[in-house]
Amino acid sequence: MTFKKQESILIVTHDLTLNRVFTSRYFSFISALKAEGHNVKGIGIDFAFKPHPINDLDKFKKISDLEEDIVTIKHRKLNSIQKLLVFADRLNLPFFLKKILLAWHIVVYKTDQWRVDIADFEELN
């Protein structure tokens, strides 16, 4: 697939500073698009809670050679259930209790816990 060279491409995903396989895949994708001359920015959203209890959330010390192309947005406005999830993470509550909160979030907000308020993107141009 070929795009016009002047197009800007924004890739929005989970935190791109995490040392994970998916992060390396996004970096590879961004590099390939940049090699074809596209203006590409990766936008990672830094959530305040752990995605899964077995994950060890290591952060990159340096975000590869794409550091100038990666923007991290801090999730500033948490809804009430997301705040409870952060609290549950801090207390290391059992995962099944977090799953109940996640199900409750889906019932109330009609989306999973990764819901992001549009106001969090206001800092981007």
mmCIF file of N, CA and C in Angstrom:
data_model
loop_
_atom_site.group_PDB
_atom_site.id
_atom_site.type_symbol
_atom_site.label_atom_id
_atom_site.label_comp_id
_atom_site.label_asym_id
_atom_site.label_seq_id
_atom_site.Cartn_x
_atom_site.Cartn_y
_atom_site.Cartn_z
ATOM 1 N N MET A 1 0.846 -1.167 0.000
ATOM 2 C CA MET A 1 0.000 0.000 0.000
ATOM 3 C C MET A 1 0.893 1.232 0.000
ATOM 4 N N THR A 2 0.555 2.212 -0.817
ATOM 5 C CA THR A 2 1.352 3.421 -0.910
ATOM 6 C C THR A 2 0.494 4.626 -0.558
ATOM 7 N N PHE A 3 1.055 5.532 0.233
ATOM 8 C CA PHE A 3 0.374 6.761 0.616
ATOM 9 C C PHE A 3 1.034 7.934 -0.062
ATOM 10 N N LYS A 4 0.339 9.064 -0.103
ATOM 11 C CA LYS A 4 0.973 10.299 -0.567
ATOM 12 C C LYS A 4 2.065 10.651 0.438
ATOM 13 N N LYS A 5 3.187 11.148 -0.056
ATOM 14 C CA LYS A 5 4.330 11.430 0.813
ATOM 15 C C LYS A 5 4.047 12.539 1.832
ATOM 16 N N GLN A 6 3.083 13.423 1.590
ATOM 17 C CA GLN A 6 2.830 14.560 2.475
ATOM 18 C C GLN A 6 1.900 14.222 3.642
ATOM 19 N N GLU A 7 1.304 13.057 3.628
ATOM 20 C CA GLU A 7 0.358 12.718 4.683
ATOM 21 C C GLU A 7 1.053 12.523 6.027
ATOM 22 N N SER A 8 0.380 12.962 7.078
ATOM 23 C CA SER A 8 0.859 12.705 8.430
ATOM 24 C C SER A 8 0.096 11.512 8.975
ATOM 25 N N ILE A 9 0.797 10.638 9.649
ATOM 26 C CA ILE A 9 0.183 9.434 10.207
ATOM 27 C C ILE A 9 0.389 9.453 11.712
ATOM 28 N N LEU A 10 -0.705 9.335 12.458
ATOM 29 C CA LEU A 10 -0.642 9.249 13.911
ATOM 30 C C LEU A 10 -1.025 7.842 14.319
ATOM 31 N N ILE A 11 -0.222 7.232 15.167
ATOM 32 C CA ILE A 11 -0.499 5.895 15.668
ATOM 33 C C ILE A 11 -0.724 6.019 17.169
ATOM 34 N N VAL A 12 -1.950 5.737 17.612
ATOM 35 C CA VAL A 12 -2.304 5.855 19.026
ATOM 36 C C VAL A 12 -2.409 4.453 19.608
ATOM 37 N N THR A 13 -1.688 4.225 20.703
ATOM 38 C CA THR A 13 -1.651 2.902 21.318
ATOM 39 C C THR A 13 -1.386 3.035 22.811
ATOM 40 N N HIS A 14 -1.234 1.899 23.450
ATOM 41 C CA HIS A 14 -0.837 1.870 24.856
ATOM 42 C C HIS A 14 0.568 2.459 24.968
ATOM 43 N N ASP A 15 1.020 2.733 26.129
ATOM 44 C CA ASP A 15 2.297 3.389 26.410
ATOM 45 C C ASP A 15 3.447 2.837 25.569
ATOM 46 N N LEU A 16 4.074 3.686 24.761
ATOM 47 C CA LEU A 16 5.187 3.276 23.904
ATOM 48 C C LEU A 16 6.539 3.365 24.605
ATOM 49 N N THR A 17 6.526 3.595 25.921
ATOM 50 C CA THR A 17 7.783 3.551 26.664
ATOM 51 C C THR A 17 7.950 2.221 27.385
ATOM 52 N N LEU A 18 6.949 1.335 27.277
ATOM 53 C CA LEU A 18 7.033 0.027 27.928
ATOM 54 C C LEU A 18 7.930 -0.911 27.129
ATOM 55 N N ASN A 19 8.728 -1.663 27.829
ATOM 56 C CA ASN A 19 9.619 -2.627 27.191
ATOM 57 C C ASN A 19 8.825 -3.908 26.928
ATOM 58 N N ARG A 20 8.083 -3.907 25.828
ATOM 59 C CA ARG A 20 7.205 -5.017 25.466
ATOM 60 C C ARG A 20 7.360 -5.350 23.991
ATOM 61 N N VAL A 21 6.937 -6.533 23.612
ATOM 62 C CA VAL A 21 7.002 -6.957 22.213
ATOM 63 C C VAL A 21 6.151 -6.040 21.337
ATOM 64 N N PHE A 22 4.949 -5.676 21.817
ATOM 65 C CA PHE A 22 4.086 -4.835 20.989
ATOM 66 C C PHE A 22 4.732 -3.481 20.712
ATOM 67 N N THR A 23 5.515 -2.970 21.670
ATOM 68 C CA THR A 23 6.200 -1.694 21.473
ATOM 69 C C THR A 23 7.214 -1.811 20.346
ATOM 70 N N SER A 24 7.984 -2.886 20.343
ATOM 71 C CA SER A 24 8.967 -3.095 19.282
ATOM 72 C C SER A 24 8.286 -3.219 17.925
ATOM 73 N N ARG A 25 7.129 -3.827 17.885
ATOM 74 C CA ARG A 25 6.384 -3.934 16.623
ATOM 75 C C ARG A 25 5.948 -2.558 16.136
ATOM 76 N N TYR A 26 5.460 -1.711 17.042
ATOM 77 C CA TYR A 26 5.084 -0.351 16.650
ATOM 78 C C TYR A 26 6.306 0.423 16.161
ATOM 79 N N PHE A 27 7.450 0.282 16.847
ATOM 80 C CA PHE A 27 8.665 0.964 16.414
ATOM 81 C C PHE A 27 9.066 0.524 15.009
ATOM 82 N N SER A 28 8.953 -0.761 14.741
ATOM 83 C CA SER A 28 9.270 -1.279 13.417
ATOM 84 C C SER A 28 8.332 -0.703 12.364
ATOM 85 N N PHE A 29 7.052 -0.644 12.685
ATOM 86 C CA PHE A 29 6.053 -0.098 11.776
ATOM 87 C C PHE A 29 6.318 1.383 11.510
ATOM 88 N N ILE A 30 6.613 2.148 12.575
ATOM 89 C CA ILE A 30 6.905 3.576 12.435
ATOM 90 C C ILE A 30 8.158 3.776 11.597
ATOM 91 N N SER A 31 9.195 2.986 11.853
ATOM 92 C CA SER A 31 10.445 3.091 11.083
ATOM 93 C C SER A 31 10.211 2.825 9.599
ATOM 94 N N ALA A 32 9.401 1.812 9.296
ATOM 95 C CA ALA A 32 9.123 1.480 7.896
ATOM 96 C C ALA A 32 8.374 2.619 7.209
ATOM 97 N N LEU A 33 7.423 3.212 7.895
ATOM 98 C CA LEU A 33 6.685 4.331 7.305
ATOM 99 C C LEU A 33 7.579 5.554 7.123
ATOM 100 N N LYS A 34 8.448 5.819 8.102
ATOM 101 C CA LYS A 34 9.382 6.941 7.995
ATOM 102 C C LYS A 34 10.378 6.724 6.851
ATOM 103 N N ALA A 35 10.794 5.480 6.640
ATOM 104 C CA ALA A 35 11.725 5.170 5.553
ATOM 105 C C ALA A 35 11.107 5.470 4.185
ATOM 106 N N GLU A 36 9.775 5.421 4.109
ATOM 107 C CA GLU A 36 9.086 5.749 2.864
ATOM 108 C C GLU A 36 8.789 7.238 2.755
ATOM 109 N N GLY A 37 9.234 8.022 3.735
ATOM 110 C CA GLY A 37 9.095 9.469 3.659
ATOM 111 C C GLY A 37 7.856 10.049 4.317
ATOM 112 N N HIS A 38 7.166 9.293 5.129
ATOM 113 C CA HIS A 38 5.951 9.777 5.783
ATOM 114 C C HIS A 38 6.290 10.485 7.089
ATOM 115 N N ASN A 39 5.457 11.432 7.441
ATOM 116 C CA ASN A 39 5.561 12.105 8.726
ATOM 117 C C ASN A 39 4.742 11.279 9.719
ATOM 118 N N VAL A 40 5.423 10.570 10.616
ATOM 119 C CA VAL A 40 4.752 9.628 11.520
ATOM 120 C C VAL A 40 5.033 10.008 12.968
ATOM 121 N N LYS A 41 3.995 9.983 13.790
ATOM 122 C CA LYS A 41 4.135 10.184 15.230
ATOM 123 C C LYS A 41 3.446 9.031 15.944
ATOM 124 N N GLY A 42 4.112 8.480 16.930
ATOM 125 C CA GLY A 42 3.520 7.462 17.785
ATOM 126 C C GLY A 42 3.024 8.127 19.053
ATOM 127 N N ILE A 43 1.780 7.921 19.399
ATOM 128 C CA ILE A 43 1.191 8.515 20.595
ATOM 129 C C ILE A 43 0.863 7.376 21.551
ATOM 130 N N GLY A 44 1.577 7.330 22.652
ATOM 131 C CA GLY A 44 1.343 6.309 23.667
ATOM 132 C C GLY A 44 0.607 6.904 24.847
ATOM 133 N N ILE A 45 -0.347 6.173 25.370
ATOM 134 C CA ILE A 45 -1.118 6.646 26.523
ATOM 135 C C ILE A 45 -0.638 5.910 27.761
ATOM 136 N N ASP A 46 -0.151 6.676 28.723
ATOM 137 C CA ASP A 46 0.402 6.133 29.953
ATOM 138 C C ASP A 46 -0.718 6.008 30.993
ATOM 139 N N PHE A 47 -1.234 4.789 31.163
ATOM 140 C CA PHE A 47 -2.314 4.561 32.116
ATOM 141 C C PHE A 47 -1.741 4.398 33.521
ATOM 142 N N ALA A 48 -2.548 4.775 34.493
ATOM 143 C CA ALA A 48 -2.090 4.777 35.887
ATOM 144 C C ALA A 48 -2.186 3.415 36.554
ATOM 145 N N PHE A 49 -2.712 2.410 35.855
ATOM 146 C CA PHE A 49 -2.857 1.109 36.490
ATOM 147 C C PHE A 49 -2.257 0.023 35.613
ATOM 148 N N LYS A 50 -1.952 -1.094 36.272
ATOM 149 C CA LYS A 50 -1.320 -2.218 35.585
ATOM 150 C C LYS A 50 -2.336 -2.941 34.711
ATOM 151 N N PRO A 51 -1.929 -3.341 33.488
ATOM 152 C CA PRO A 51 -2.874 -4.052 32.641
ATOM 153 C C PRO A 51 -3.157 -5.475 33.094
ATOM 154 N N HIS A 52 -2.227 -6.108 33.793
ATOM 155 C CA HIS A 52 -2.415 -7.490 34.229
ATOM 156 C C HIS A 52 -1.453 -7.738 35.387
ATOM 157 N N PRO A 53 -1.845 -8.514 36.381
ATOM 158 C CA PRO A 53 -1.001 -8.661 37.581
ATOM 159 C C PRO A 53 0.330 -9.348 37.330
ATOM 160 N N ILE A 54 0.471 -10.140 36.268
ATOM 161 C CA ILE A 54 1.752 -10.820 36.051
ATOM 162 C C ILE A 54 2.722 -9.973 35.239
ATOM 163 N N ASN A 55 2.261 -8.843 34.713
ATOM 164 C CA ASN A 55 3.148 -7.993 33.915
ATOM 165 C C ASN A 55 4.121 -7.239 34.814
ATOM 166 N N ASP A 56 5.367 -7.253 34.408
ATOM 167 C CA ASP A 56 6.376 -6.434 35.055
ATOM 168 C C ASP A 56 6.571 -5.234 34.144
ATOM 169 N N LEU A 57 6.183 -4.062 34.587
ATOM 170 C CA LEU A 57 6.149 -2.896 33.708
ATOM 171 C C LEU A 57 7.487 -2.178 33.658
ATOM 172 N N ASP A 58 8.446 -2.754 32.961
ATOM 173 C CA ASP A 58 9.726 -2.090 32.752
ATOM 174 C C ASP A 58 9.547 -0.977 31.737
ATOM 175 N N LYS A 59 10.187 0.174 31.992
ATOM 176 C CA LYS A 59 10.152 1.293 31.051
ATOM 177 C C LYS A 59 11.498 1.358 30.333
ATOM 178 N N PHE A 60 11.453 1.759 29.073
ATOM 179 C CA PHE A 60 12.694 1.972 28.338
ATOM 180 C C PHE A 60 13.438 3.151 28.941
ATOM 181 N N LYS A 61 14.749 3.032 29.056
ATOM 182 C CA LYS A 61 15.554 4.176 29.485
ATOM 183 C C LYS A 61 15.656 5.174 28.336
ATOM 184 N N LYS A 62 15.794 4.657 27.129
ATOM 185 C CA LYS A 62 15.811 5.482 25.919
ATOM 186 C C LYS A 62 14.877 4.806 24.926
ATOM 187 N N ILE A 63 13.995 5.572 24.328
ATOM 188 C CA ILE A 63 12.998 5.013 23.421
ATOM 189 C C ILE A 63 13.597 4.870 22.024
ATOM 190 N N SER A 64 14.506 3.981 21.857
ATOM 191 C CA SER A 64 15.185 3.690 20.592
ATOM 192 C C SER A 64 15.605 4.978 19.895
ATOM 193 N N ASP A 65 15.808 4.912 18.603
ATOM 194 C CA ASP A 65 16.214 6.097 17.849
ATOM 195 C C ASP A 65 15.001 6.890 17.363
ATOM 196 N N LEU A 66 13.811 6.485 17.769
ATOM 197 C CA LEU A 66 12.578 7.162 17.365
ATOM 198 C C LEU A 66 12.061 8.117 18.440
ATOM 199 N N GLU A 67 12.903 8.429 19.403
ATOM 200 C CA GLU A 67 12.450 9.193 20.564
ATOM 201 C C GLU A 67 11.741 10.497 20.201
ATOM 202 N N GLU A 68 12.202 11.198 19.173
ATOM 203 C CA GLU A 68 11.566 12.463 18.792
ATOM 204 C C GLU A 68 10.204 12.248 18.118
ATOM 205 N N ASP A 69 9.922 11.017 17.713
ATOM 206 C CA ASP A 69 8.654 10.710 17.044
ATOM 207 C C ASP A 69 7.614 10.089 17.982
ATOM 208 N N ILE A 70 7.964 9.962 19.262
ATOM 209 C CA ILE A 70 7.066 9.333 20.237
ATOM 210 C C ILE A 70 6.600 10.372 21.247
ATOM 211 N N VAL A 71 5.296 10.449 21.436
ATOM 212 C CA VAL A 71 4.697 11.348 22.420
ATOM 213 C C VAL A 71 3.939 10.485 23.421
ATOM 214 N N THR A 72 4.135 10.755 24.711
ATOM 215 C CA THR A 72 3.398 10.018 25.738
ATOM 216 C C THR A 72 2.417 10.962 26.401
ATOM 217 N N ILE A 73 1.162 10.541 26.425
ATOM 218 C CA ILE A 73 0.103 11.332 27.048
ATOM 219 C C ILE A 73 -0.205 10.719 28.406
ATOM 220 N N LYS A 74 -0.169 11.534 29.421
ATOM 221 C CA LYS A 74 -0.577 11.083 30.757
ATOM 222 C C LYS A 74 -2.096 11.109 30.831
ATOM 223 N N HIS A 75 -2.648 10.043 31.333
ATOM 224 C CA HIS A 75 -4.096 9.930 31.491
ATOM 225 C C HIS A 75 -4.478 10.781 32.695
ATOM 226 N N ARG A 76 -5.016 11.985 32.451
ATOM 227 C CA ARG A 76 -5.254 12.940 33.532
ATOM 228 C C ARG A 76 -6.610 12.780 34.203
ATOM 229 N N LYS A 77 -7.615 12.432 33.431
ATOM 230 C CA LYS A 77 -8.973 12.376 33.991
ATOM 231 C C LYS A 77 -9.438 10.932 34.083
ATOM 232 N N LEU A 78 -9.342 10.388 35.267
ATOM 233 C CA LEU A 78 -9.829 9.028 35.493
ATOM 234 C C LEU A 78 -11.278 9.091 35.961
ATOM 235 N N ASN A 79 -12.096 8.181 35.452
ATOM 236 C CA ASN A 79 -13.464 8.111 35.966
ATOM 237 C C ASN A 79 -13.433 7.363 37.304
ATOM 238 N N SER A 80 -14.561 7.263 37.959
ATOM 239 C CA SER A 80 -14.583 6.708 39.317
ATOM 240 C C SER A 80 -14.144 5.239 39.364
ATOM 241 N N ILE A 81 -14.509 4.460 38.369
ATOM 242 C CA ILE A 81 -14.127 3.045 38.382
ATOM 243 C C ILE A 81 -12.629 2.897 38.083
ATOM 244 N N GLN A 82 -12.103 3.724 37.190
ATOM 245 C CA GLN A 82 -10.669 3.701 36.933
ATOM 246 C C GLN A 82 -9.895 4.084 38.197
ATOM 247 N N LYS A 83 -10.412 5.026 38.965
ATOM 248 C CA LYS A 83 -9.764 5.395 40.230
ATOM 249 C C LYS A 83 -9.761 4.209 41.193
ATOM 250 N N LEU A 84 -10.871 3.466 41.223
ATOM 251 C CA LEU A 84 -10.919 2.263 42.063
ATOM 252 C C LEU A 84 -9.900 1.223 41.586
ATOM 253 N N LEU A 85 -9.708 1.101 40.269
ATOM 254 C CA LEU A 85 -8.715 0.166 39.743
ATOM 255 C C LEU A 85 -7.296 0.568 40.151
ATOM 256 N N VAL A 86 -7.012 1.853 40.119
ATOM 257 C CA VAL A 86 -5.699 2.339 40.575
ATOM 258 C C VAL A 86 -5.513 2.002 42.046
ATOM 259 N N PHE A 87 -6.541 2.244 42.843
ATOM 260 C CA PHE A 87 -6.500 1.931 44.271
ATOM 261 C C PHE A 87 -6.293 0.433 44.482
ATOM 262 N N ALA A 88 -6.994 -0.397 43.699
ATOM 263 C CA ALA A 88 -6.854 -1.851 43.807
ATOM 264 C C ALA A 88 -5.436 -2.295 43.460
ATOM 265 N N ASP A 89 -4.825 -1.653 42.458
ATOM 266 C CA ASP A 89 -3.434 -1.965 42.101
ATOM 267 C C ASP A 89 -2.474 -1.623 43.234
ATOM 268 N N ARG A 90 -2.686 -0.462 43.825
ATOM 269 C CA ARG A 90 -1.791 -0.037 44.918
ATOM 270 C C ARG A 90 -1.864 -0.978 46.114
ATOM 271 N N LEU A 91 -3.064 -1.513 46.363
ATOM 272 C CA LEU A 91 -3.238 -2.445 47.483
ATOM 273 C C LEU A 91 -2.942 -3.893 47.099
ATOM 274 N N ASN A 92 -2.617 -4.129 45.824
ATOM 275 C CA ASN A 92 -2.383 -5.483 45.311
ATOM 276 C C ASN A 92 -3.539 -6.423 45.643
ATOM 277 N N LEU A 93 -4.752 -5.943 45.394
ATOM 278 C CA LEU A 93 -5.936 -6.775 45.621
ATOM 279 C C LEU A 93 -5.946 -7.947 44.643
ATOM 280 N N PRO A 94 -6.612 -9.028 44.987
ATOM 281 C CA PRO A 94 -6.656 -10.194 44.086
ATOM 282 C C PRO A 94 -7.238 -9.819 42.719
ATOM 283 N N PHE A 95 -6.754 -10.498 41.686
ATOM 284 C CA PHE A 95 -7.137 -10.174 40.323
ATOM 285 C C PHE A 95 -8.630 -10.352 40.077
ATOM 286 N N PHE A 96 -9.265 -11.329 40.745
ATOM 287 C CA PHE A 96 -10.695 -11.536 40.515
ATOM 288 C C PHE A 96 -11.515 -10.319 40.960
ATOM 289 N N LEU A 97 -11.045 -9.575 41.976
ATOM 290 C CA LEU A 97 -11.742 -8.358 42.378
ATOM 291 C C LEU A 97 -11.591 -7.270 41.317
ATOM 292 N N LYS A 98 -10.423 -7.218 40.709
ATOM 293 C CA LYS A 98 -10.212 -6.257 39.623
ATOM 294 C C LYS A 98 -11.095 -6.619 38.434
ATOM 295 N N LYS A 99 -11.257 -7.915 38.181
ATOM 296 C CA LYS A 99 -12.120 -8.348 37.078
ATOM 297 C C LYS A 99 -13.565 -7.914 37.315
ATOM 298 N N ILE A 100 -14.000 -7.919 38.554
ATOM 299 C CA ILE A 100 -15.351 -7.440 38.876
ATOM 300 C C ILE A 100 -15.455 -5.951 38.565
ATOM 301 N N LEU A 101 -14.421 -5.188 38.939
ATOM 302 C CA LEU A 101 -14.412 -3.761 38.615
ATOM 303 C C LEU A 101 -14.389 -3.532 37.103
ATOM 304 N N LEU A 102 -13.628 -4.354 36.386
ATOM 305 C CA LEU A 102 -13.575 -4.234 34.930
ATOM 306 C C LEU A 102 -14.945 -4.504 34.310
ATOM 307 N N ALA A 103 -15.638 -5.527 34.796
ATOM 308 C CA ALA A 103 -16.983 -5.833 34.296
ATOM 309 C C ALA A 103 -17.944 -4.689 34.617
ATOM 310 N N TRP A 104 -17.815 -4.138 35.784
ATOM 311 C CA TRP A 104 -18.653 -3.010 36.185
ATOM 312 C C TRP A 104 -18.401 -1.811 35.263
ATOM 313 N N HIS A 105 -17.134 -1.585 34.928
ATOM 314 C CA HIS A 105 -16.779 -0.493 34.019
ATOM 315 C C HIS A 105 -17.462 -0.678 32.661
ATOM 316 N N ILE A 106 -17.477 -1.897 32.161
ATOM 317 C CA ILE A 106 -18.113 -2.175 30.869
ATOM 318 C C ILE A 106 -19.611 -1.905 30.937
ATOM 319 N N VAL A 107 -20.251 -2.296 32.037
ATOM 320 C CA VAL A 107 -21.687 -2.074 32.192
ATOM 321 C C VAL A 107 -21.996 -0.572 32.264
ATOM 322 N N VAL A 108 -21.216 0.161 33.027
ATOM 323 C CA VAL A 108 -21.501 1.582 33.239
ATOM 324 C C VAL A 108 -21.106 2.437 32.033
ATOM 325 N N TYR A 109 -19.896 2.237 31.505
ATOM 326 C CA TYR A 109 -19.361 3.120 30.468
ATOM 327 C C TYR A 109 -19.450 2.533 29.053
ATOM 328 N N LYS A 110 -19.906 1.295 28.930
ATOM 329 C CA LYS A 110 -20.041 0.615 27.635
ATOM 330 C C LYS A 110 -18.711 0.494 26.889
ATOM 331 N N THR A 111 -17.625 0.418 27.625
ATOM 332 C CA THR A 111 -16.289 0.239 27.073
ATOM 333 C C THR A 111 -15.381 -0.331 28.160
ATOM 334 N N ASP A 112 -14.201 -0.804 27.769
ATOM 335 C CA ASP A 112 -13.297 -1.381 28.765
ATOM 336 C C ASP A 112 -12.597 -0.286 29.580
ATOM 337 N N GLN A 113 -11.714 -0.698 30.479
ATOM 338 C CA GLN A 113 -11.078 0.248 31.401
ATOM 339 C C GLN A 113 -10.103 1.189 30.718
ATOM 340 N N TRP A 114 -9.755 0.944 29.465
ATOM 341 C CA TRP A 114 -8.781 1.780 28.760
ATOM 342 C C TRP A 114 -9.436 3.007 28.147
ATOM 343 N N ARG A 115 -10.645 3.304 28.552
ATOM 344 C CA ARG A 115 -11.353 4.477 28.036
ATOM 345 C C ARG A 115 -10.539 5.738 28.325
ATOM 346 N N VAL A 116 -10.398 6.578 27.300
ATOM 347 C CA VAL A 116 -9.620 7.810 27.422
ATOM 348 C C VAL A 116 -10.531 8.987 27.122
ATOM 349 N N ASP A 117 -10.468 9.995 27.950
ATOM 350 C CA ASP A 117 -11.248 11.203 27.731
ATOM 351 C C ASP A 117 -10.586 12.022 26.629
ATOM 352 N N ILE A 118 -11.370 12.612 25.759
ATOM 353 C CA ILE A 118 -10.829 13.399 24.645
ATOM 354 C C ILE A 118 -9.991 14.579 25.147
ATOM 355 N N ALA A 119 -10.255 15.055 26.347
ATOM 356 C CA ALA A 119 -9.489 16.165 26.917
ATOM 357 C C ALA A 119 -8.022 15.801 27.124
ATOM 358 N N ASP A 120 -7.715 14.509 27.256
ATOM 359 C CA ASP A 120 -6.324 14.089 27.421
ATOM 360 C C ASP A 120 -5.484 14.357 26.172
ATOM 361 N N PHE A 121 -6.127 14.523 25.028
ATOM 362 C CA PHE A 121 -5.413 14.769 23.778
ATOM 363 C C PHE A 121 -5.253 16.259 23.475
ATOM 364 N N GLU A 122 -5.754 17.131 24.343
ATOM 365 C CA GLU A 122 -5.696 18.569 24.083
ATOM 366 C C GLU A 122 -4.277 19.122 23.986
ATOM 367 N N GLU A 123 -3.325 18.473 24.655
ATOM 368 C CA GLU A 123 -1.951 18.971 24.628
ATOM 369 C C GLU A 123 -1.262 18.749 23.289
ATOM 370 N N LEU A 124 -1.862 17.918 22.429
ATOM 371 C CA LEU A 124 -1.288 17.684 21.102
ATOM 372 C C LEU A 124 -1.740 18.765 20.134
ATOM 373 N N ASN A 125 -0.887 19.104 19.205
ATOM 374 C CA ASN A 125 -1.272 20.064 18.155
ATOM 375 C C ASN A 125 -1.921 19.336 17.022
#
